[in-house]
């Protein structure tokens, strides 16, 4: 008898869409019903997510993807913008920063999402710019139903908007008030921006030419000009408690574009798992697999304390290596061949014992000591003064620590789509959160804060430097079976993304759970890693679990030395997934927070 799940695993043969918001999933399915392919549907879904989840992502954010056209090799799409020319360590040090600010103008990089979506539409889609933007325009003009986290987020930054970020107040505080939970919320400025892009795209003929014209409007036209003027002419509040001018310019916008690259891969459990490169944290999932292949996980189950312990300890080692070695491989030599090698992981695996480690233990490669910065939670100057600034998290809103300078925890979005032809797209849009950066007046959106992931230390592989990509937390997953794409999956969650995605994959491989059973399983994660978000601290020994694991498991983990935080029953994780297997297309989505949905037929 099949176990109870919160909703069915969707099965069909026409198409499936799973995302972190029900409206976005419905839009993706509508595009498939109109004859569009998975790439058309993904682009339309991505733009709608910007409208319906503005506290989680926006037009000024970024997006990595893995795409697979039927019959072709999968590719990574890099929609991660780079640091501006003026973003030097010396400049930020002169402004009084020891670490990168978590909000405001100085934490902006080139916004990459628009170009990435448009590039995929041009190269793999079938629809026009107007076709795919029409859904986002509709919701921006007609309004969206608000979820509690949007209302709560706006309420917490009301004073910041009123006192410092008036452009944000004009959008998010209509009539000076926080929008009502029972009302509709519209963003006519954003709708007007997209209508103008469509207008400008139509001055040329041909679908591909029109897509490129839209890209020009954004990166070399009126959007870039408005962003450049805004940054040049405003000094605004950020996490330092002081006002600063940003360094992003229109030239920075004009000199960047999205790109394709080959994925990294690792074989595990009969699958070849694909990830983006070490400009993301994605390879940590592969490193964790390399460590865990030396343990007999088949003898455990998804609620076993030993399963939680082994996975957590492997995560500590992989994420220590992330901080020591990961960065933009266009600028630094990241030794991924060593990090995924059998000899290296055989040695590292010996560090996983019966008790929880309370140390940061990056591996040694070569003669030089690995880069490390130890910033214990609550013991740094920034942490004592401002907590949890700008961090993507899926904690329930009333659990979040929120501050007055834009230091509000944001989040991220995710989508997985497979069409009837076998095309696949998995994407994790994020950045441009309404609460962490001021709205660019006249455009209706704010910019990314991804620059907070650089270190102001030349020795760091992820050090700040012009034109470097930040080592983003954003991550996407594809798994091949017998050389063919079968499974795509992902989640919001900042540093937790390549923990929850790993748990999902392991439970699929070792315990045979279907997609929805897997997503419904009790969640867990550790913050025993150097946080990617301001104030960049580590919570040594931390392990957070959903109480559905049961008291016996929780006490067993405490007995192993983990500093266990027992969260509520349904608090951890926001996975979505899609799969082609057994003659069906399948999809599932997370029930937590009551937003994500999978649809299909």
Coordinates of C-alpha atoms in Angstrom, one line a residue:
X1 CA 0.0 0.0 0.0
X2 CA 1.3 3.4 -1.0
X3 CA 2.2 5.7 1.9
X4 CA 0.2 8.9 2.5
X5 CA 1.5 12.0 0.8
X6 CA 0.3 15.6 1.2
X7 CA -0.6 15.7 -2.5
X8 CA -0.2 13.1 -5.4
X9 CA 2.9 12.6 -7.4
X10 CA 1.8 14.1 -10.7
X11 CA 1.9 11.7 -13.7
X12 CA 1.2 12.2 -17.3
X13 CA 2.6 12.1 -20.8
X14 CA 2.0 15.6 -22.1
X15 CA 4.0 17.8 -19.8
X16 CA 4.8 18.6 -16.2
X17 CA 5.6 21.8 -14.4
X18 CA 6.7 22.2 -10.7
X19 CA 7.6 25.5 -9.1
X20 CA 7.5 27.3 -5.8
X21 CA 4.3 29.2 -6.6
X22 CA 1.0 27.8 -7.9
X23 CA 0.4 30.7 -10.3
X24 CA 3.8 30.3 -11.9
X25 CA 3.2 26.5 -12.3
X26 CA -0.2 27.2 -13.9
X27 CA 1.4 29.7 -16.3
X28 CA 4.1 27.1 -17.3
X29 CA 1.4 24.6 -18.0
X30 CA -0.6 27.1 -20.0
X31 CA 2.4 27.7 -22.3
X32 CA 2.7 24.0 -22.8
X33 CA -1.0 23.8 -23.7
X34 CA -0.5 26.6 -26.3
X35 CA 2.1 24.4 -28.0
X36 CA 5.1 25.9 -26.5
X37 CA 8.0 23.8 -25.4
X38 CA 9.7 23.4 -22.0
X39 CA 12.0 26.4 -22.8
X40 CA 9.1 28.7 -23.6
X41 CA 7.3 27.5 -20.5
X42 CA 10.4 28.0 -18.3
X43 CA 10.9 31.6 -19.5
X44 CA 7.3 32.6 -18.9
X45 CA 7.3 30.8 -15.5
X46 CA 10.5 32.6 -14.5
X47 CA 9.1 36.0 -15.3
X48 CA 5.9 35.3 -13.4
X49 CA 7.8 34.2 -10.4
X50 CA 9.4 37.7 -10.3
X51 CA 5.9 39.2 -10.0
X52 CA 4.2 36.7 -7.6
X53 CA 7.2 36.2 -5.3
X54 CA 8.9 39.7 -5.2
X55 CA 10.4 39.0 -1.8
X56 CA 12.1 35.9 -3.2
X57 CA 13.4 37.0 -6.6
X58 CA 13.1 39.8 -9.1
X59 CA 14.0 41.1 -12.5
X60 CA 17.2 42.5 -11.2
X61 CA 18.4 39.1 -9.8
X62 CA 20.2 36.1 -11.3
X63 CA 19.5 32.6 -12.4
X64 CA 21.5 29.4 -13.0
X65 CA 19.9 26.7 -15.1
X66 CA 20.6 23.2 -16.5
X67 CA 18.8 22.7 -19.8
X68 CA 18.5 19.6 -22.0
X69 CA 17.1 19.6 -25.5
X70 CA 15.9 16.2 -26.4
X71 CA 18.7 14.3 -28.2
X72 CA 21.4 16.9 -27.2
X73 CA 23.9 17.1 -24.4
X74 CA 22.7 19.0 -21.3
X75 CA 24.2 22.5 -20.8
X76 CA 24.5 24.9 -17.8
X77 CA 23.2 28.4 -18.4
X78 CA 25.1 31.0 -16.4
X79 CA 22.7 33.9 -15.6
X80 CA 25.0 35.1 -12.8
X81 CA 26.2 38.6 -13.3
X82 CA 29.7 39.8 -12.4
X83 CA 31.2 42.5 -10.1
X84 CA 31.3 46.0 -11.6
X85 CA 34.6 47.6 -12.7
X86 CA 34.5 49.8 -9.7
X87 CA 34.1 47.0 -7.2
X88 CA 37.6 46.7 -5.8
X89 CA 38.6 45.5 -2.4
X90 CA 40.4 48.9 -1.9
X91 CA 37.2 50.8 -2.6
X92 CA 35.2 48.8 0.0
X93 CA 37.9 49.0 2.6
X94 CA 38.0 52.8 2.1
X95 CA 34.3 52.9 2.7
X96 CA 34.9 51.2 6.1
X97 CA 33.9 47.6 5.3
X98 CA 35.6 44.5 6.6
X99 CA 33.1 42.2 4.9
X100 CA 30.7 43.0 2.1
X101 CA 27.5 44.8 3.0
X102 CA 24.3 42.6 2.9
X103 CA 21.9 45.2 1.5
X104 CA 21.8 48.5 -0.4
X105 CA 23.6 49.6 -3.6
X106 CA 27.1 48.4 -2.8
X107 CA 26.1 44.8 -2.8
X108 CA 24.9 44.8 -6.4
X109 CA 26.4 42.9 -9.3
X110 CA 25.3 43.0 -12.9
X111 CA 21.7 41.6 -12.9
X112 CA 21.9 38.4 -14.9
X113 CA 18.4 36.9 -15.0
X114 CA 16.9 38.8 -17.9
X115 CA 19.7 37.9 -20.4
X116 CA 19.7 34.3 -19.3
X117 CA 16.0 33.9 -19.9
X118 CA 16.1 35.7 -23.2
X119 CA 19.1 33.8 -24.4
X120 CA 17.4 30.5 -23.8
X121 CA 14.2 31.8 -25.4
X122 CA 16.2 32.8 -28.5
X123 CA 18.2 29.6 -28.9
X124 CA 15.7 26.9 -27.7
X125 CA 12.3 28.5 -27.5
X126 CA 9.6 28.9 -30.2
X127 CA 7.6 31.9 -28.8
X128 CA 8.0 35.7 -29.1
X129 CA 9.1 38.1 -26.4
X130 CA 5.5 39.3 -26.2
X131 CA 4.2 35.8 -25.8
X132 CA 6.4 34.9 -22.8
X133 CA 6.2 38.4 -21.1
X134 CA 2.4 38.7 -21.4
X135 CA 1.7 36.6 -18.3
X136 CA 4.0 38.6 -16.1
X137 CA 2.6 41.8 -17.5
X138 CA -1.0 40.7 -16.7
X139 CA -0.2 39.9 -13.1
X140 CA 1.9 43.1 -12.6
X141 CA -1.1 45.2 -13.9
X142 CA -4.1 43.2 -12.6
X143 CA -2.4 42.4 -9.3
X144 CA -1.5 39.2 -7.4
X145 CA -3.0 37.5 -4.3
X146 CA -0.6 38.2 -1.5
X147 CA 0.8 35.5 0.7
X148 CA 1.6 36.2 4.4
X149 CA 5.4 36.3 3.9
X150 CA 5.1 39.2 1.4
X151 CA 2.9 41.2 3.7
X152 CA 5.1 40.5 6.7
X153 CA 8.3 41.3 4.8
X154 CA 6.9 44.7 3.7
X155 CA 5.7 45.4 7.2
X156 CA 9.2 44.8 8.7
X157 CA 10.9 47.3 6.3
X158 CA 8.1 49.9 6.2
X159 CA 10.2 52.5 8.1
X160 CA 13.3 51.8 5.9
X161 CA 11.2 52.4 2.8
X162 CA 9.5 55.5 4.2
X163 CA 12.7 57.1 5.6
X164 CA 15.3 56.1 3.1
X165 CA 14.1 54.1 0.1
X166 CA 11.2 56.2 -1.2
X167 CA 11.2 54.5 -4.6
X168 CA 10.5 51.2 -2.8
X169 CA 7.8 52.9 -0.8
X170 CA 6.1 54.1 -4.0
X171 CA 5.7 50.5 -5.1
X172 CA 5.2 48.5 -1.9
X173 CA 3.4 51.0 0.4
X174 CA 0.4 52.2 -1.7
X175 CA -1.2 55.1 0.2
X176 CA 1.6 54.8 2.7
X177 CA 0.2 51.5 4.1
X178 CA 1.3 47.9 4.0
X179 CA -0.8 46.0 1.5
X180 CA -3.7 44.0 2.9
X181 CA -3.3 40.2 3.0
X182 CA -6.8 39.9 1.5
X183 CA -6.3 42.3 -1.4
X184 CA -4.5 42.3 -4.7
X185 CA -1.0 43.8 -5.2
X186 CA 0.0 45.4 -8.5
X187 CA 3.3 46.8 -9.8
X188 CA 2.3 49.0 -12.8
X189 CA 5.9 50.4 -13.1
X190 CA 7.2 46.9 -13.8
X191 CA 4.4 46.2 -16.3
X192 CA 5.3 49.4 -18.1
X193 CA 9.0 48.4 -18.2
X194 CA 8.1 45.1 -19.9
X195 CA 5.6 46.7 -22.3
X196 CA 8.4 49.1 -23.4
X197 CA 10.8 46.2 -23.9
X198 CA 8.2 44.5 -26.1
X199 CA 7.7 47.7 -28.0
X200 CA 11.4 48.2 -28.7
X201 CA 11.8 44.5 -29.7
X202 CA 9.3 45.0 -32.5
X203 CA 11.3 47.6 -34.4
X204 CA 13.0 44.6 -36.1
X205 CA 11.4 41.5 -37.7
X206 CA 12.1 37.9 -37.0
X207 CA 11.7 36.1 -33.6
X208 CA 15.4 35.7 -32.8
X209 CA 16.2 39.3 -33.8
X210 CA 13.4 40.6 -31.6
X211 CA 14.7 38.6 -28.6
X212 CA 18.2 40.2 -29.2
X213 CA 16.6 43.6 -29.4
X214 CA 14.9 43.0 -26.0
X215 CA 18.3 42.1 -24.6
X216 CA 19.7 45.3 -26.0
X217 CA 16.9 47.3 -24.4
X218 CA 17.8 45.8 -21.0
X219 CA 21.7 45.9 -21.1
X220 CA 22.5 48.6 -23.6
X221 CA 19.2 50.7 -23.7
X222 CA 16.8 52.4 -21.4
X223 CA 17.0 49.8 -18.5
X224 CA 20.8 50.1 -18.3
X225 CA 20.6 53.8 -18.5
X226 CA 18.1 54.1 -15.7
X227 CA 20.1 51.8 -13.5
X228 CA 23.3 53.7 -14.2
X229 CA 21.7 57.0 -13.5
X230 CA 20.1 55.7 -10.3
X231 CA 23.4 54.4 -8.9
X232 CA 25.3 57.5 -9.9
X233 CA 22.9 59.9 -8.3
X234 CA 21.8 58.3 -5.1
X235 CA 23.4 57.5 -1.7
X236 CA 21.2 55.1 0.2
X237 CA 21.1 53.2 3.5
X238 CA 22.5 49.7 3.8
X239 CA 23.5 47.2 6.5
X240 CA 26.3 49.4 7.8
X241 CA 23.7 51.8 9.1
X242 CA 25.2 54.5 6.8
X243 CA 24.3 55.7 3.3
X244 CA 26.5 54.7 0.4
X245 CA 26.6 55.2 -3.4
X246 CA 26.9 52.1 -5.5
X247 CA 29.5 51.3 -8.1
X248 CA 27.4 49.6 -10.8
X249 CA 27.3 51.5 -14.2
X250 CA 25.6 51.3 -17.5
X251 CA 28.9 50.2 -19.0
X252 CA 29.0 47.3 -16.6
X253 CA 25.6 46.2 -17.9
X254 CA 26.6 46.6 -21.5
X255 CA 29.8 44.6 -21.2
X256 CA 28.2 41.4 -19.8
X257 CA 26.0 38.7 -21.2
X258 CA 24.8 35.2 -20.2
X259 CA 26.6 32.1 -21.3
X260 CA 26.5 28.4 -21.7
X261 CA 29.0 26.0 -20.3
X262 CA 29.4 22.2 -19.8
X263 CA 28.3 20.8 -16.4
X264 CA 30.4 19.0 -13.9
X265 CA 29.4 15.4 -13.2
X266 CA 29.7 12.5 -10.8
X267 CA 28.5 9.0 -11.0
X268 CA 26.5 7.7 -8.0
X269 CA 23.9 5.0 -7.5
X270 CA 23.4 4.3 -11.2
X271 CA 23.1 8.0 -12.1
X272 CA 25.3 10.6 -13.5
X273 CA 24.6 13.7 -11.5
X274 CA 25.2 17.1 -13.2
X275 CA 25.9 20.4 -11.5
X276 CA 27.1 23.9 -12.4
X277 CA 30.8 24.8 -11.8
X278 CA 32.4 26.2 -8.7
X279 CA 31.2 29.7 -9.3
X280 CA 28.2 28.1 -7.6
X281 CA 28.2 26.0 -4.5
X282 CA 26.8 23.2 -6.6
X283 CA 29.9 20.9 -6.6
X284 CA 29.5 20.5 -2.9
X285 CA 26.7 18.0 -3.7
X286 CA 29.1 16.0 -5.8
X287 CA 31.7 16.1 -3.0
X288 CA 29.2 14.9 -0.5
X289 CA 28.3 12.0 -2.8
X290 CA 32.0 11.1 -3.2
X291 CA 32.3 11.0 0.6
X292 CA 29.1 9.1 1.3
X293 CA 29.7 6.3 -1.3
X294 CA 31.9 4.7 1.3
X295 CA 29.0 4.1 3.7
X296 CA 26.3 1.5 3.6
X297 CA 23.3 3.8 3.3
X298 CA 21.1 1.0 1.9
X299 CA 21.0 -0.5 5.3
X300 CA 19.4 2.6 6.8
X301 CA 16.1 4.5 6.2
X302 CA 15.1 8.1 5.7
X303 CA 14.4 8.7 9.4
X304 CA 17.4 6.8 10.8
X305 CA 19.6 9.0 13.1
X306 CA 22.7 7.4 11.5
X307 CA 21.5 8.6 8.1
X308 CA 21.1 12.1 9.4
X309 CA 24.5 12.0 11.2
X310 CA 26.5 10.7 8.2
X311 CA 25.0 13.1 5.7
X312 CA 25.5 16.0 8.1
X313 CA 29.1 15.2 8.7
X314 CA 29.8 14.8 5.0
X315 CA 28.2 18.2 4.5
X316 CA 30.5 19.8 7.0
X317 CA 33.6 18.6 5.1
X318 CA 32.3 19.5 1.6
X319 CA 31.2 23.0 2.7
X320 CA 34.6 23.6 4.4
X321 CA 36.2 22.9 1.0
X322 CA 33.7 25.2 -0.7
X323 CA 35.0 28.2 1.4
X324 CA 38.6 27.1 0.9
X325 CA 38.7 26.5 -2.8
X326 CA 35.6 27.6 -4.8
X327 CA 35.5 30.8 -6.9
X328 CA 35.0 31.9 -10.4
X329 CA 37.1 29.4 -12.5
X330 CA 37.6 32.2 -15.1
X331 CA 39.9 33.8 -12.5
X332 CA 41.1 31.1 -10.0
X333 CA 42.2 27.6 -10.3
X334 CA 39.6 25.4 -8.5
X335 CA 41.0 21.9 -8.1
X336 CA 37.8 20.0 -8.8
X337 CA 39.6 17.0 -10.2
X338 CA 41.3 16.5 -6.8
X339 CA 38.2 17.4 -4.8
X340 CA 36.2 14.7 -6.5
X341 CA 39.0 12.1 -6.7
X342 CA 38.9 8.7 -5.0
X343 CA 42.1 9.2 -3.1
X344 CA 41.1 12.6 -1.7
X345 CA 37.7 11.4 -0.5
X346 CA 39.0 8.1 0.9
X347 CA 41.2 10.2 3.2
X348 CA 38.6 12.8 4.0
X349 CA 36.0 10.1 4.8
X350 CA 38.2 9.0 7.7
X351 CA 37.3 12.2 9.5
X352 CA 33.7 11.2 9.8
X353 CA 33.3 9.4 13.2
X354 CA 30.6 8.5 15.6
X355 CA 30.4 11.9 17.1
X356 CA 29.6 15.3 15.6
X357 CA 32.5 17.4 14.5
X358 CA 32.7 20.9 16.0
X359 CA 35.7 21.9 13.7
X360 CA 36.0 23.6 10.4
X361 CA 38.1 21.1 8.4
X362 CA 39.0 22.0 4.8
X363 CA 41.2 19.5 3.0
X364 CA 44.8 20.2 2.3
X365 CA 45.7 20.2 -1.4
X366 CA 49.4 20.9 -2.2
X367 CA 51.7 22.7 0.1
X368 CA 49.7 25.8 1.0
X369 CA 47.2 25.8 3.9
X370 CA 43.6 26.1 2.7
X371 CA 41.9 29.5 2.9
X372 CA 39.7 29.8 6.0
X373 CA 37.9 32.5 7.9
X374 CA 36.5 31.6 11.3
X375 CA 33.6 33.9 12.2
X376 CA 31.7 32.3 15.2
X377 CA 28.0 33.1 15.4
X378 CA 27.3 36.2 17.5
X379 CA 30.9 36.9 18.1
X380 CA 31.7 39.2 15.2
X381 CA 31.2 43.0 15.2
X382 CA 28.7 42.8 12.4
X383 CA 26.8 39.9 13.9
X384 CA 26.5 41.6 17.3
X385 CA 25.0 44.7 15.6
X386 CA 23.0 43.3 12.8
X387 CA 21.8 39.7 12.5
X388 CA 20.7 37.6 9.5
X389 CA 21.0 40.3 6.9
X390 CA 19.7 39.4 3.5
X391 CA 20.0 35.7 3.8
X392 CA 17.8 33.4 1.7
X393 CA 16.0 31.1 4.1
X394 CA 12.9 29.0 4.2
X395 CA 12.3 29.5 7.9
X396 CA 8.8 30.5 8.7
X397 CA 8.4 34.3 8.8
X398 CA 7.8 34.5 12.5
X399 CA 11.0 32.7 13.1
X400 CA 13.1 35.2 11.2
X401 CA 15.3 37.9 12.8
X402 CA 14.6 41.1 10.9
X403 CA 16.4 44.5 11.1
X404 CA 15.8 48.0 10.0
X405 CA 18.5 48.6 7.4
X406 CA 17.3 46.1 4.8
X407 CA 18.6 43.2 6.8
X408 CA 15.6 41.0 6.1
X409 CA 15.9 37.4 5.2
X410 CA 14.9 36.8 1.6
X411 CA 14.5 33.6 -0.2
X412 CA 14.8 32.1 -3.7
X413 CA 12.5 30.3 -6.2
X414 CA 12.8 27.2 -8.3
X415 CA 11.2 25.5 -11.3
X416 CA 11.4 22.1 -13.0
X417 CA 9.7 21.5 -16.4
X418 CA 9.6 18.6 -18.8
X419 CA 7.6 18.7 -22.1
X420 CA 6.1 15.9 -24.2
X421 CA 9.2 16.0 -26.5
X422 CA 11.6 15.3 -23.6
X423 CA 13.0 18.8 -23.3
X424 CA 14.0 19.7 -19.7
X425 CA 14.7 22.9 -17.8
X426 CA 15.6 23.2 -14.1
X427 CA 16.3 26.8 -12.8
X428 CA 16.8 28.5 -9.5
X429 CA 15.9 32.3 -9.9
X430 CA 16.9 34.5 -7.0
X431 CA 18.1 38.0 -6.1
X432 CA 16.5 41.4 -6.4
X433 CA 14.5 40.9 -3.2
X434 CA 12.2 43.8 -2.5
X435 CA 13.5 44.1 1.1
X436 CA 17.3 44.1 0.5
X437 CA 17.8 46.8 -2.2
X438 CA 16.0 50.0 -3.2
X439 CA 13.7 50.0 -6.2
X440 CA 15.2 51.7 -9.3
X441 CA 12.8 54.5 -9.8
X442 CA 10.8 54.3 -13.0
X443 CA 11.6 50.6 -13.6
X444 CA 9.7 49.0 -10.8
X445 CA 12.3 46.6 -9.5
X446 CA 15.5 46.5 -7.4
X447 CA 18.8 44.8 -7.9
X448 CA 20.6 41.8 -6.6
X449 CA 22.7 41.7 -3.4
X450 CA 24.8 38.7 -4.5
X451 CA 28.0 40.7 -4.0
X452 CA 27.8 40.0 -0.3
X453 CA 29.3 36.5 -1.2
X454 CA 32.7 38.0 -2.0
X455 CA 35.4 38.2 0.6
X456 CA 37.4 41.4 1.1
X457 CA 40.6 39.4 1.3
X458 CA 42.9 38.9 -1.8
X459 CA 43.8 35.4 -0.6
X460 CA 40.2 34.1 -0.8
X461 CA 39.4 32.2 -4.0
X462 CA 36.1 34.1 -3.9
X463 CA 37.7 37.5 -3.3
X464 CA 36.0 40.6 -4.7
X465 CA 37.5 41.7 -8.1
X466 CA 36.0 43.4 -11.1
X467 CA 34.2 41.1 -13.6
X468 CA 34.4 38.1 -11.3
X469 CA 31.3 36.1 -10.6
X470 CA 30.4 35.8 -6.9
X471 CA 30.5 32.3 -5.6
X472 CA 26.7 32.0 -5.5
X473 CA 24.6 29.6 -3.4
X474 CA 22.2 29.2 -6.3
X475 CA 22.2 25.6 -7.5
X476 CA 20.4 23.3 -9.9
X477 CA 20.4 19.5 -10.4
X478 CA 20.0 17.0 -13.2
X479 CA 20.6 13.3 -13.1
X480 CA 21.1 11.1 -16.2
X481 CA 20.2 7.4 -16.3
X482 CA 22.0 5.3 -19.0
X483 CA 23.2 8.6 -20.5
X484 CA 19.8 10.1 -20.9
X485 CA 18.4 13.0 -18.7
X486 CA 15.8 11.5 -16.3
X487 CA 15.5 13.6 -13.2
X488 CA 15.6 17.3 -12.4
X489 CA 15.2 18.8 -9.0
X490 CA 16.1 21.8 -6.8
X491 CA 15.1 24.1 -4.0
X492 CA 15.4 27.6 -2.5
X493 CA 17.4 27.9 0.7
X494 CA 20.7 29.6 0.4
X495 CA 23.4 27.4 2.0
X496 CA 20.8 24.7 2.5
X497 CA 20.2 24.2 -1.3
X498 CA 22.9 21.6 -1.7
X499 CA 21.9 19.9 1.5
X500 CA 18.2 19.5 0.8
X501 CA 18.9 18.6 -2.8
X502 CA 21.4 15.9 -1.6
X503 CA 18.8 14.5 0.8
X504 CA 16.2 14.3 -2.0
X505 CA 18.6 12.4 -4.3
X506 CA 19.9 10.0 -1.6
X507 CA 16.3 9.1 -0.5
X508 CA 15.4 8.5 -4.2
X509 CA 18.5 6.3 -4.8
X510 CA 18.7 4.4 -1.5
X511 CA 15.2 4.2 -0.2
X512 CA 13.1 4.1 -3.4
X513 CA 10.7 7.0 -2.4
X514 CA 8.7 8.5 -5.2
X515 CA 9.0 12.2 -5.8
X516 CA 6.2 13.3 -3.5
X517 CA 7.0 10.8 -0.7
X518 CA 10.6 12.1 -0.9
X519 CA 9.7 15.8 -0.7
X520 CA 7.2 15.1 2.2
X521 CA 9.9 13.3 4.3
X522 CA 11.2 15.1 7.4
X523 CA 13.8 17.7 6.6
X524 CA 17.1 18.6 8.3
X525 CA 20.2 20.8 7.7
X526 CA 23.3 22.2 9.4
X527 CA 24.6 25.7 9.7
X528 CA 28.0 24.4 10.7
X529 CA 29.4 26.1 7.6
X530 CA 30.6 29.6 6.9
X531 CA 27.4 31.4 5.9
X532 CA 27.4 32.9 2.4
X533 CA 25.3 35.8 3.7
X534 CA 26.0 38.8 5.8
X535 CA 27.3 38.7 8.5
X536 CA 29.1 35.5 7.2
X537 CA 29.1 33.6 10.5
X538 CA 29.3 29.9 11.4
X539 CA 27.1 28.1 14.0
X540 CA 29.3 25.3 15.2
X541 CA 27.6 22.0 15.7
X542 CA 24.2 23.2 14.6
X543 CA 21.7 20.7 13.3
X544 CA 18.1 21.6 12.7
X545 CA 15.5 18.9 12.2
X546 CA 11.7 18.7 11.8
X547 CA 10.0 17.2 14.8
X548 CA 8.5 14.5 12.6
X549 CA 11.7 12.7 13.0
X550 CA 10.5 11.8 16.4
X551 CA 12.0 12.3 19.9
X552 CA 14.0 9.1 19.8
X553 CA 15.9 10.2 16.7
X554 CA 16.4 13.7 18.0
X555 CA 17.8 12.4 21.3
X556 CA 20.1 10.0 19.4
X557 CA 21.5 12.9 17.4
X558 CA 22.1 14.9 20.6
X559 CA 23.9 12.0 22.1
X560 CA 26.2 12.1 19.1
X561 CA 27.1 15.7 20.0
X562 CA 25.0 17.6 17.5
X563 CA 23.5 20.9 18.8
X564 CA 20.0 19.9 17.7
X565 CA 17.3 22.5 17.1
X566 CA 13.9 20.8 16.8
X567 CA 11.8 22.9 14.4
X568 CA 8.1 22.4 13.8
X569 CA 6.7 19.4 11.8
X570 CA 6.6 21.2 8.4
X571 CA 9.3 23.9 8.4
X572 CA 12.4 22.7 6.5
X573 CA 12.9 22.5 2.7
X574 CA 11.1 23.7 -0.5
X575 CA 12.0 21.0 -3.0
X576 CA 10.4 20.6 -6.4
X577 CA 11.2 17.9 -8.9
X578 CA 10.3 16.4 -12.2
X579 CA 11.2 13.1 -13.8
X580 CA 10.7 10.9 -16.9
X581 CA 10.5 7.2 -15.9
X582 CA 8.3 4.2 -16.3
X583 CA 6.6 5.6 -19.4
X584 CA 5.4 8.7 -17.5
X585 CA 6.4 12.3 -16.9
X586 CA 6.2 12.9 -13.2
X587 CA 6.4 15.9 -10.9
X588 CA 6.0 16.9 -7.3
X589 CA 6.3 20.0 -5.1
X590 CA 6.8 21.0 -1.5
X591 CA 3.7 21.5 0.7
X592 CA 5.5 23.6 3.3
X593 CA 4.4 27.3 3.3
X594 CA 1.5 26.3 1.1
X595 CA 2.8 27.9 -2.1
X596 CA 4.6 25.4 -4.2
X597 CA 2.6 23.3 -6.7
X598 CA 3.2 20.7 -9.4
X599 CA 0.8 20.4 -12.4
X600 CA 0.7 18.2 -15.4
X601 CA -1.2 15.8 -17.5

